[in-house]
Tab-separated table of C-alpha atoms and ligand atoms in Angstrom:
chain	number	residue	atom	x	y	z
A	1	MET	CA	129.053	121.053	151.475
A	2	PRO	CA	132.165	119.208	149.224
A	3	GLU	CA	131.838	117.751	145.891
A	4	PRO	CA	130.025	114.995	145.617
A	5	ALA	CA	132.989	112.645	144.177
A	6	PRO	CA	133.002	112.025	140.645
A	7	ILE	CA	132.438	108.339	138.971
A	8	LEU	CA	135.792	106.997	137.357
A	9	ILE	CA	135.190	105.718	133.808
A	10	ALA	CA	138.408	104.000	132.476
A	11	GLY	CA	138.430	104.536	129.208
A	12	GLY	CA	137.430	106.963	126.611
A	13	GLY	CA	135.812	104.433	123.632
A	14	ILE	CA	132.349	105.043	122.573
A	15	GLY	CA	131.038	103.033	125.891
A	16	GLY	CA	132.910	105.228	128.194
A	17	LEU	CA	132.470	109.089	126.191
A	18	GLY	CA	128.799	107.728	125.915
A	19	LEU	CA	128.500	106.868	129.732
A	20	ALA	CA	129.894	110.185	130.581
A	21	LEU	CA	127.059	112.043	128.461
A	22	ALA	CA	124.450	110.005	130.450
A	23	LEU	CA	126.105	110.296	134.168
A	24	ALA	CA	126.081	114.361	132.829
A	25	GLY	CA	121.846	114.170	132.080
A	26	HIS	CA	121.543	112.963	135.673
A	27	GLY	CA	123.785	115.920	136.654
A	28	LEU	CA	127.039	113.493	138.264
A	29	ALA	CA	129.908	114.461	137.504
A	30	SER	CA	132.627	112.131	135.980
A	31	SER	CA	136.272	111.850	135.480
A	32	VAL	CA	137.102	109.763	131.915
A	33	LEU	CA	140.888	108.263	132.285
A	34	GLU	CA	142.022	106.977	128.839
A	35	ALA	CA	145.053	105.477	128.255
A	36	ARG	CA	146.178	107.554	124.712
A	37	ALA	CA	147.933	110.807	125.233
A	38	GLU	CA	144.739	111.743	122.181
A	39	LEU	CA	141.656	110.533	122.267
A	40	ALA	CA	140.770	109.221	118.762
A	41	GLU	CA	139.039	106.317	116.654
A	42	ALA	CA	140.856	104.136	113.589
A	43	GLY	CA	138.916	105.400	110.466
A	44	ALA	CA	136.601	102.934	109.700
A	45	GLY	CA	132.560	101.828	109.825
A	46	ILE	CA	130.657	101.807	112.769
A	47	GLN	CA	127.120	100.892	111.798
A	48	ILE	CA	124.271	102.300	114.475
A	49	GLY	CA	120.836	100.273	114.736
A	50	PRO	CA	118.453	102.030	115.414
A	51	ASN	CA	117.873	101.813	119.318
A	52	GLY	CA	121.705	103.335	118.911
A	53	VAL	CA	119.982	106.318	117.467
A	54	HIS	CA	117.657	106.952	119.993
A	55	ILE	CA	121.021	106.709	122.602
A	56	LEU	CA	122.143	109.795	120.299
A	57	ARG	CA	119.129	111.706	121.298
A	58	ALA	CA	119.312	110.961	124.454
A	59	ILE	CA	122.765	112.524	124.859
A	60	ALA	CA	122.777	115.157	122.774
A	61	VAL	CA	124.887	113.756	120.537
A	62	ALA	CA	122.869	112.401	117.218
A	63	GLU	CA	122.190	116.736	115.987
A	64	ARG	CA	125.988	116.832	115.561
A	65	LEU	CA	125.787	113.444	114.313
A	66	ALA	CA	123.203	113.965	111.967
A	67	PRO	CA	125.351	116.161	109.060
A	68	LEU	CA	127.294	112.670	108.700
A	69	ALA	CA	125.830	110.185	108.584
A	70	GLY	CA	125.026	107.831	106.359
A	71	VAL	CA	121.094	106.057	106.051
A	72	PRO	CA	121.453	103.593	103.775
A	73	ARG	CA	118.423	102.388	101.824
A	74	ALA	CA	118.432	98.793	102.591
A	75	ILE	CA	121.003	95.221	102.986
A	76	LEU	CA	121.181	93.754	99.404
A	77	VAL	CA	122.145	90.200	99.864
A	78	ASN	CA	124.876	88.994	97.063
A	79	HIS	CA	126.360	86.400	96.651
A	80	ALA	CA	130.233	86.827	96.297
A	81	THR	CA	131.370	84.917	93.627
A	82	SER	CA	128.046	84.994	91.098
A	83	GLY	CA	127.350	88.231	92.383
A	84	ARG	CA	124.051	86.988	92.044
A	85	HIS	CA	120.865	89.264	94.576
A	86	LEU	CA	119.442	87.066	96.684
A	87	ALA	CA	117.648	89.492	98.402
A	88	GLU	CA	116.919	93.198	99.397
A	89	LEU	CA	116.197	94.439	103.040
A	90	PRO	CA	114.625	97.838	103.970
A	91	LEU	CA	116.536	100.373	105.948
A	92	GLY	CA	115.738	103.908	105.092
A	93	ALA	CA	112.155	105.196	105.585
A	94	TRP	CA	110.620	101.834	106.426
A	95	ILE	CA	113.072	101.037	109.790
A	96	ALA	CA	112.690	104.151	110.638
A	97	HIS	CA	108.768	104.425	110.382
A	98	ARG	CA	109.033	100.862	112.163
A	99	HIS	CA	111.258	102.157	115.288
A	100	GLY	CA	110.944	105.645	115.514
A	101	ALA	CA	114.457	106.182	114.602
A	102	PRO	CA	117.031	106.250	111.509
A	103	TYR	CA	119.825	103.420	110.675
A	104	TRP	CA	122.992	105.378	110.386
A	105	THR	CA	126.324	104.746	108.847
A	106	ALA	CA	128.922	106.364	110.173
A	107	HIS	CA	132.718	106.583	109.844
A	108	ARG	CA	133.923	105.382	113.490
A	109	ALA	CA	135.816	108.587	113.943
A	110	ASP	CA	132.345	110.696	113.033
A	111	LEU	CA	131.183	109.175	115.999
A	112	HIS	CA	134.023	109.553	118.155
A	113	ALA	CA	134.179	113.015	117.866
A	114	ALA	CA	130.718	113.944	118.317
A	115	LEU	CA	130.695	112.193	121.917
A	116	LEU	CA	134.324	114.358	122.643
A	117	GLU	CA	133.057	117.679	121.249
A	118	ALA	CA	129.724	116.562	123.190
A	119	ALA	CA	131.553	115.570	126.559
A	120	ARG	CA	134.469	118.231	126.274
A	121	GLU	CA	131.818	121.002	126.391
A	122	ASN	CA	129.780	119.237	129.340
A	123	GLY	CA	131.178	120.946	132.363
A	124	LEU	CA	130.565	117.784	134.966
A	125	VAL	CA	132.476	115.591	132.800
A	126	GLU	CA	136.496	115.807	132.985
A	127	ILE	CA	138.390	114.156	130.221
A	128	VAL	CA	141.818	112.473	131.248
A	129	PRO	CA	144.194	112.007	128.328
A	130	GLY	CA	147.215	109.949	129.196
A	131	PHE	CA	146.078	107.092	132.035
A	132	ALA	CA	145.931	104.089	131.391
A	133	ILE	CA	144.148	102.054	134.467
A	134	GLU	CA	146.601	99.187	135.717
A	135	THR	CA	144.934	98.581	139.199
A	136	PHE	CA	142.584	99.963	141.620
A	137	ASP	CA	141.371	99.813	145.610
A	138	VAL	CA	138.371	100.127	146.809
A	139	THR	CA	138.367	101.797	150.266
A	140	GLY	CA	136.088	103.269	152.464
A	141	THR	CA	135.007	106.519	150.572
A	142	GLY	CA	135.065	104.359	147.333
A	143	VAL	CA	138.119	103.866	144.785
A	144	THR	CA	140.707	104.727	143.641
A	145	ALA	CA	142.229	104.150	140.461
A	146	ARG	CA	147.029	104.034	139.843
A	147	SER	CA	147.843	104.256	136.580
A	148	SER	CA	150.704	102.602	134.988
A	149	ASP	CA	152.962	105.989	135.672
A	150	ALA	CA	152.220	105.681	138.885
A	151	ARG	CA	148.975	109.027	139.342
A	152	THR	CA	146.274	108.441	141.388
A	153	ARG	CA	142.059	109.027	140.854
A	154	SER	CA	139.525	108.990	143.506
A	155	GLY	CA	135.859	108.762	142.994
A	156	ALA	CA	132.361	107.781	143.711
A	157	ALA	CA	133.101	104.443	141.716
A	158	LEU	CA	135.017	102.897	139.011
A	159	ILE	CA	133.282	101.432	135.588
A	160	GLY	CA	135.457	99.422	133.138
A	161	ALA	CA	134.554	100.943	130.005
A	162	ASP	CA	138.659	100.047	129.013
A	163	GLY	CA	137.473	97.591	125.677
A	164	LEU	CA	138.220	93.585	124.957
A	165	TRP	CA	141.789	93.430	126.660
A	166	SER	CA	139.802	95.541	129.619
A	167	ALA	CA	142.711	96.347	132.980
A	168	VAL	CA	139.941	96.884	135.126
A	169	ARG	CA	138.386	93.762	134.207
A	170	GLU	CA	141.498	91.445	135.565
A	171	ARG	CA	142.134	93.277	138.171
A	172	LEU	CA	138.583	92.855	139.064
A	173	ILE	CA	137.567	88.904	138.309
A	174	GLY	CA	141.199	88.038	137.084
A	175	PRO	CA	142.482	87.457	133.088
A	176	SER	CA	139.713	85.911	130.609
A	177	VAL	CA	140.363	83.170	127.619
A	178	HIS	CA	139.429	85.397	125.184
A	179	ALA	CA	138.855	82.732	122.435
A	180	PHE	CA	140.054	83.105	118.952
A	181	ALA	CA	136.976	83.168	116.563
A	182	GLY	CA	139.141	81.786	113.598
A	183	LYS	CA	138.450	85.096	111.623
A	184	THR	CA	139.580	88.324	111.012
A	185	ALA	CA	137.580	91.859	110.011
A	186	THR	CA	140.187	93.995	107.319
A	187	ARG	CA	138.388	97.910	107.120
A	188	THR	CA	138.845	100.787	104.697
A	189	VAL	CA	137.458	103.722	103.952
A	190	ILE	CA	136.871	104.621	100.041
A	191	ALA	CA	135.369	106.938	97.663
A	192	ALA	CA	131.693	106.876	97.242
A	193	SER	CA	132.760	107.994	93.089
A	194	ALA	CA	134.913	105.059	93.364
A	195	MET	CA	132.398	102.370	93.248
A	196	PRO	CA	131.876	100.712	90.380
A	197	ALA	CA	128.173	101.404	88.654
A	198	LEU	CA	126.810	98.153	88.976
A	199	VAL	CA	126.894	98.667	93.170
A	200	ASP	CA	124.602	101.237	94.775
A	201	PRO	CA	126.425	102.901	96.760
A	202	GLY	CA	123.432	104.262	99.100
A	203	ALA	CA	123.372	100.591	100.010
A	204	THR	CA	124.789	98.188	101.910
A	205	GLY	CA	126.158	95.920	100.482
A	206	VAL	CA	126.610	92.298	101.796
A	207	TRP	CA	128.180	89.768	99.950
A	208	LEU	CA	128.556	85.630	101.067
A	209	ALA	CA	130.565	82.959	100.411
A	210	PRO	CA	131.758	79.891	102.262
A	211	ASP	CA	134.783	81.009	104.065
A	212	ALA	CA	135.038	85.063	103.888
A	213	HIS	CA	131.866	87.867	103.800
A	214	VAL	CA	131.990	91.136	102.486
A	215	VAL	CA	130.378	94.768	104.020
A	216	HIS	CA	130.150	97.858	102.569
A	217	TYR	CA	127.840	100.630	103.549
A	218	PRO	CA	127.445	104.830	102.927
A	219	VAL	CA	129.480	106.862	105.299
A	220	ARG	CA	130.530	110.940	105.508
A	221	ALA	CA	126.720	111.620	104.333
A	222	GLY	CA	127.255	109.177	101.236
A	223	ALA	CA	131.080	110.741	100.306
A	224	GLU	CA	132.122	108.027	100.922
A	225	ILE	CA	131.828	104.112	101.806
A	226	ALA	CA	132.932	102.107	104.779
A	227	LEU	CA	133.924	98.353	103.186
A	228	VAL	CA	134.771	96.065	105.911
A	229	VAL	CA	136.010	91.895	104.816
A	230	ILE	CA	135.744	89.161	107.312
A	231	CYS	CA	138.243	85.814	105.976
A	232	ASP	CA	138.403	82.504	108.137
A	233	GLU	CA	142.387	82.370	108.993
A	234	GLY	CA	144.644	81.776	111.855
A	235	TRP	CA	145.825	85.316	112.279
A	236	ARG	CA	145.518	86.283	115.446
A	237	GLU	CA	147.441	89.363	117.382
A	238	PRO	CA	145.355	90.150	119.908
A	239	GLY	CA	145.088	94.294	120.164
A	240	TRP	CA	143.508	96.616	117.558
A	241	SER	CA	144.392	97.827	114.150
A	242	GLY	CA	147.504	96.738	112.226
A	243	PRO	CA	148.313	97.723	108.965
A	244	ALA	CA	146.864	94.474	106.067
A	245	ASP	CA	148.320	94.102	103.228
A	246	ARG	CA	146.297	94.740	100.588
A	247	ALA	CA	147.852	92.810	98.031
A	248	ALA	CA	147.345	89.095	100.137
A	249	LEU	CA	144.328	90.635	100.864
A	250	LEU	CA	142.815	90.336	97.247
A	251	ALA	CA	144.599	87.525	96.474
A	252	ARG	CA	142.612	86.529	99.296
A	253	MET	CA	139.761	87.418	97.332
A	254	ARG	CA	139.902	86.058	94.094
A	255	GLY	CA	137.049	84.490	92.484
A	256	ALA	CA	134.964	87.041	93.243
A	257	ALA	CA	131.826	88.964	91.696
A	258	PRO	CA	134.190	91.814	88.813
A	259	ALA	CA	131.166	94.185	91.021
A	260	LEU	CA	132.738	93.230	94.025
A	261	THR	CA	136.380	92.654	93.384
A	262	ALA	CA	136.137	96.740	91.301
A	263	VAL	CA	135.009	97.368	95.115
A	264	LEU	CA	137.612	96.036	97.197
A	265	GLU	CA	140.199	97.039	94.735
A	266	ALA	CA	139.173	100.761	95.417
A	267	GLY	CA	140.296	100.183	98.982
A	268	GLU	CA	144.442	101.283	99.334
A	269	VAL	CA	145.001	101.200	102.910
A	270	TRP	CA	144.157	98.666	105.322
A	271	HIS	CA	143.799	97.224	108.950
A	272	LYS	CA	143.339	94.196	109.747
A	273	TRP	CA	141.743	93.259	113.270
A	274	ALA	CA	141.349	89.570	114.763
A	275	LEU	CA	138.175	88.732	116.478
A	276	PHE	CA	137.446	86.713	119.669
A	277	ASP	CA	134.952	85.420	121.263
A	278	PRO	CA	134.340	85.145	124.291
A	279	GLN	CA	131.798	83.659	126.443
A	280	PRO	CA	129.276	85.441	128.956
A	281	LEU	CA	131.292	86.953	132.310
A	282	ALA	CA	129.263	85.549	135.279
A	283	ALA	CA	129.325	88.445	137.286
A	284	TRP	CA	131.056	91.275	136.365
A	285	SER	CA	130.188	94.151	139.242
A	286	ARG	CA	131.797	93.837	142.690
A	287	GLY	CA	130.756	96.627	144.130
A	288	PRO	CA	131.209	100.019	143.617
A	289	VAL	CA	133.478	98.673	140.752
A	290	THR	CA	131.850	97.524	137.253
A	291	LEU	CA	131.721	96.781	133.440
A	292	LEU	CA	130.941	98.390	129.979
A	293	GLY	CA	130.870	97.752	126.614
A	294	ASP	CA	133.459	94.937	125.278
A	295	ALA	CA	135.039	95.104	128.596
A	296	ALA	CA	131.548	93.644	130.169
A	297	HIS	CA	130.483	91.249	126.590
A	298	PRO	CA	132.793	91.969	124.064
A	299	ILE	CA	130.117	90.703	120.990
A	300	LEU	CA	131.391	89.047	117.373
A	301	PRO	CA	130.261	92.061	114.160
A	302	PHE	CA	127.692	89.691	112.283
A	303	LEU	CA	124.992	92.019	114.255
A	304	ALA	CA	126.639	95.675	114.305
A	305	GLN	CA	125.265	95.537	117.897
A	306	GLY	CA	128.772	96.357	119.687
A	307	GLY	CA	129.293	99.488	120.095
A	308	VAL	CA	125.257	100.003	120.577
A	309	MET	CA	125.009	97.811	123.276
A	310	ALA	CA	127.680	99.752	124.811
A	311	LEU	CA	125.424	102.252	124.503
A	312	GLU	CA	122.486	100.920	125.959
A	313	ASP	CA	124.926	100.065	129.240
A	314	GLY	CA	125.688	103.467	129.246
A	315	LEU	CA	122.449	105.033	129.599
A	316	THR	CA	121.346	101.894	131.385
A	317	LEU	CA	123.726	102.246	133.886
A	318	ALA	CA	124.092	105.741	134.690
A	319	ARG	CA	119.388	105.664	135.730
A	320	GLU	CA	120.808	102.809	138.498
A	321	LEU	CA	123.825	105.565	139.427
A	322	ALA	CA	121.452	108.600	139.213
A	323	ALA	CA	118.702	106.944	141.628
A	324	SER	CA	120.792	105.144	144.245
A	325	PRO	CA	124.139	107.973	144.101
A	326	ASP	CA	124.572	107.241	147.708
A	327	ASP	CA	124.646	103.259	146.644
A	328	PRO	CA	126.772	102.880	143.544
A	329	ALA	CA	127.522	99.216	144.671
A	330	THR	CA	123.278	97.976	144.643
A	331	ALA	CA	123.248	100.841	141.359
A	332	CYS	CA	125.666	98.321	139.588
A	333	GLN	CA	124.319	95.607	140.684
A	334	ARG	CA	120.872	96.333	139.321
A	335	TYR	CA	123.203	97.645	136.034
A	336	GLU	CA	124.381	94.569	135.639
A	337	ARG	CA	121.345	92.563	136.394
A	338	ALA	CA	119.303	94.480	134.133
A	339	ARG	CA	121.871	94.349	131.081
A	340	ARG	CA	122.819	90.529	131.519
A	341	LYS	CA	120.420	88.876	129.314
A	342	ARG	CA	120.199	90.534	126.176
A	343	THR	CA	123.924	91.200	125.923
A	344	ALA	CA	124.761	87.554	126.315
A	345	ARG	CA	121.339	87.378	123.535
A	346	VAL	CA	122.948	89.825	121.546
A	347	GLN	CA	125.999	87.794	122.073
A	348	ALA	CA	124.743	84.655	120.911
A	349	ALA	CA	122.897	86.560	118.003
A	350	SER	CA	125.972	87.801	116.866
A	351	ARG	CA	127.590	83.946	116.524
A	352	ARG	CA	124.997	82.596	114.801
A	353	ASN	CA	124.685	85.102	112.160
A	354	GLY	CA	128.563	84.936	111.714
A	355	GLN	CA	127.810	80.726	111.198
A	356	ILE	CA	125.382	81.631	108.757
A	357	TYR	CA	127.056	83.778	106.670
A	358	HIS	CA	129.471	81.272	105.841
A	359	LEU	CA	127.858	78.841	105.210
A	360	ALA	CA	129.241	76.397	102.270
A	361	GLY	CA	127.454	73.356	100.533
A	362	ALA	CA	123.991	71.952	100.886
A	363	ALA	CA	123.727	74.918	103.798
A	364	ALA	CA	124.370	77.520	101.527
A	365	ILE	CA	121.635	77.326	98.769
A	366	ALA	CA	119.391	76.220	102.042
A	367	ARG	CA	119.972	79.652	103.694
A	368	ASP	CA	119.740	81.389	99.904
A	369	LEU	CA	116.756	79.901	99.078
A	370	ALA	CA	114.867	81.047	102.663
A	371	LEU	CA	116.985	84.005	101.989
A	372	GLY	CA	114.615	84.659	98.504
A	373	ALA	CA	111.254	82.931	99.329
A	374	LEU	CA	111.201	85.652	102.877
A	375	PRO	CA	109.925	88.813	102.492
A	376	GLY	CA	112.625	91.581	103.211
A	377	ARG	CA	110.028	92.985	106.175
A	378	THR	CA	109.941	89.558	107.456
A	379	VAL	CA	113.578	89.441	108.008
A	380	MET	CA	113.849	92.714	109.553
A	381	SER	CA	110.788	92.140	111.740
A	382	GLN	CA	112.629	89.377	112.796
A	383	LEU	CA	115.248	91.359	115.254
A	384	ASP	CA	112.470	93.892	116.661
A	385	TRP	CA	113.919	92.888	120.179
A	386	LEU	CA	117.087	94.521	119.214
A	387	TYR	CA	115.960	97.210	117.262
A	388	GLY	CA	113.405	98.186	119.787
A	389	TRP	CA	115.722	98.710	122.772
A	390	ARG	CA	114.151	102.254	123.579
A	391	PRO	CA	116.464	104.109	126.932
A	392	GLY	CA	113.990	104.143	129.695
A	393	ASP	CA	113.570	99.873	129.431
A	394	GLY	CA	115.647	97.647	131.713
A	395	ALA	CA	116.086	94.833	129.636
A	396	GLY	CA	113.798	96.381	126.880
A	397	ALA	CA	110.128	96.412	126.569
A	398	HIS	CA	110.479	94.942	122.893
A	399	ALA	CA	113.184	92.741	124.025
A	400	ARG	CA	110.133	90.550	125.459
A	401	ARG	CA	108.012	89.936	121.827
B	1	FAD	C1	135.219	95.140	112.806
B	1	FAD	C2	134.474	95.062	113.189
B	1	FAD	C3	133.582	95.997	113.123
B	1	FAD	C4	132.088	96.091	114.042
B	1	FAD	N1	131.276	97.229	113.883
B	1	FAD	C5	130.618	97.439	114.834
B	1	FAD	C6	129.205	98.068	114.110
B	1	FAD	O1	128.691	98.560	112.719
B	1	FAD	N2	127.682	97.965	115.030
B	1	FAD	C7	128.300	98.456	116.393
B	1	FAD	O2	127.984	99.415	116.949
B	1	FAD	N3	129.440	97.829	117.034
B	1	FAD	C8	130.414	97.274	115.952
B	1	FAD	N4	131.757	96.899	116.364
B	1	FAD	C9	132.068	97.062	117.484
B	1	FAD	C10	132.824	98.108	118.364
B	1	FAD	O3	133.810	98.348	117.829
B	1	FAD	C11	132.997	97.664	120.026
B	1	FAD	O4	131.947	96.710	120.386
B	1	FAD	C12	132.757	99.638	120.773
B	1	FAD	O5	134.118	100.065	120.177
B	1	FAD	C13	133.076	98.854	121.906
B	1	FAD	O6	133.608	100.109	123.135
B	1	FAD	P1	134.074	100.308	124.269
B	1	FAD	O7	133.865	102.105	124.628
B	1	FAD	O8	133.273	99.370	125.070
B	1	FAD	O9	135.726	99.774	123.672
B	1	FAD	P2	136.434	100.241	122.881
B	1	FAD	O10	136.137	101.066	121.383
B	1	FAD	O11	137.458	99.381	122.826
B	1	FAD	O12	137.512	101.645	124.125
B	1	FAD	C14	137.930	101.524	124.750
B	1	FAD	C15	139.274	102.684	125.918
B	1	FAD	O13	139.296	102.365	126.648
B	1	FAD	C16	140.638	102.923	126.019
B	1	FAD	N5	141.792	102.072	127.385
B	1	FAD	C17	142.183	100.394	127.135
B	1	FAD	N6	142.440	100.301	128.736
B	1	FAD	C18	142.464	101.175	128.925
B	1	FAD	C19	143.287	101.604	130.291
B	1	FAD	N7	144.083	100.440	130.571
B	1	FAD	N8	143.343	102.328	131.226
B	1	FAD	C20	142.402	103.425	130.084
B	1	FAD	N9	142.370	103.285	128.670
B	1	FAD	C21	142.159	102.536	128.604
B	1	FAD	C22	141.140	102.271	124.848
B	1	FAD	O14	142.180	103.426	124.732
B	1	FAD	C23	139.961	103.031	124.284
B	1	FAD	O15	139.588	104.304	124.174
B	1	FAD	C24	132.826	96.088	115.789
B	1	FAD	C25	134.022	95.452	116.214
B	1	FAD	C26	135.039	95.085	114.799
B	1	FAD	C27	135.784	94.744	115.627
């Protein structure tokens, strides 16, 4: 009997590697075609809600990451200029008990390395670095992907997990117009020992101002702190991480409360991303070709869930492909149907969060009063639909709450 053709996965990021491991869990082989010669992640943080930790457990990556994860005890929301404390939202033991898995914060490089190590050790996953997919052809028996240097690979199906600027999406449904969100994200990682005494390094800190907000959280088991500054501004270079001008960032944040200024001044090397906010695609599967993660549904980072949605996609798609190994086209359609509503909801909720974070004037005062009046547990319970997703859910049992 000939070996079954592998599933081709374009992109060895969080989504692509998560899918490869989920497929392997069903006994399905895959080839991860990654454009970069070396698979690695830019150095910054990523928050992994309980829905994401459940998936890391399901694909046997959680135990590798656990020793390096941060487990913030709460989200402390502050006013960025006055430093006034606005709210404390529970994480730690409370959220772990509520959702059956902890809320982790990790260095992206650690999450990616844990996924990559697990993939490299798995005999069903082949990693092909330096293969930048340019185009593909659907054949009678599957799909043939072609790289920019004219190499080819054939498989039973092709999954575009090649990120926001997906070449597979462009070939599948034509060029997408990415709406610039009018915001940038500038990120770094600092030593926890550099945190000023007044700021709790064991919590996630959120600092709100009308045209900017700052988030920080522990990574590397609390030894380091990941920082991100989101600003309203017009810089809009496409692509990933460009170096950022530290002096310009500090000047932009002049007027911040002294404790926040001390946190920002501890950052030495910063990198900057422009944020784009495409609308949901009308469809993202055709025949045995589909999209996953940012290629299918980019999500603004204001709910910290884009990477976790890519993991949820991977688990769902692997289940569908395993259920119909001889009919990947139908599996892709079922997967898209299972994921469409939830990912669109997360896109919208994230966009709305970003607007709420940057409110000004009377609207900001009303937000602060509401935050102060509601118990933290009540605020966090409103996100049960998000964090309550479980492997095995389609749209998510909890998503229907
Ligand atoms: C500032 C910021 C903060 C964020 N914070 C969080 C957070 O806290 N929690 C969270 O869950 N999410 C967060 N996200 C979102 C998260 O980073 C993304 O949703 C996630 O990285 C998407 O994973 P992906 O695998 O779909 O795409 P990517 O991570 O973009 O990976 C795509 C991969 O495909 C490769 N590739 C590209 N083109 C090709 C090609 N033609 N051929 C082959 N390979 C190709 C790339 O090199 C890359 O390895 C944040 C995003 C930003 C911008």
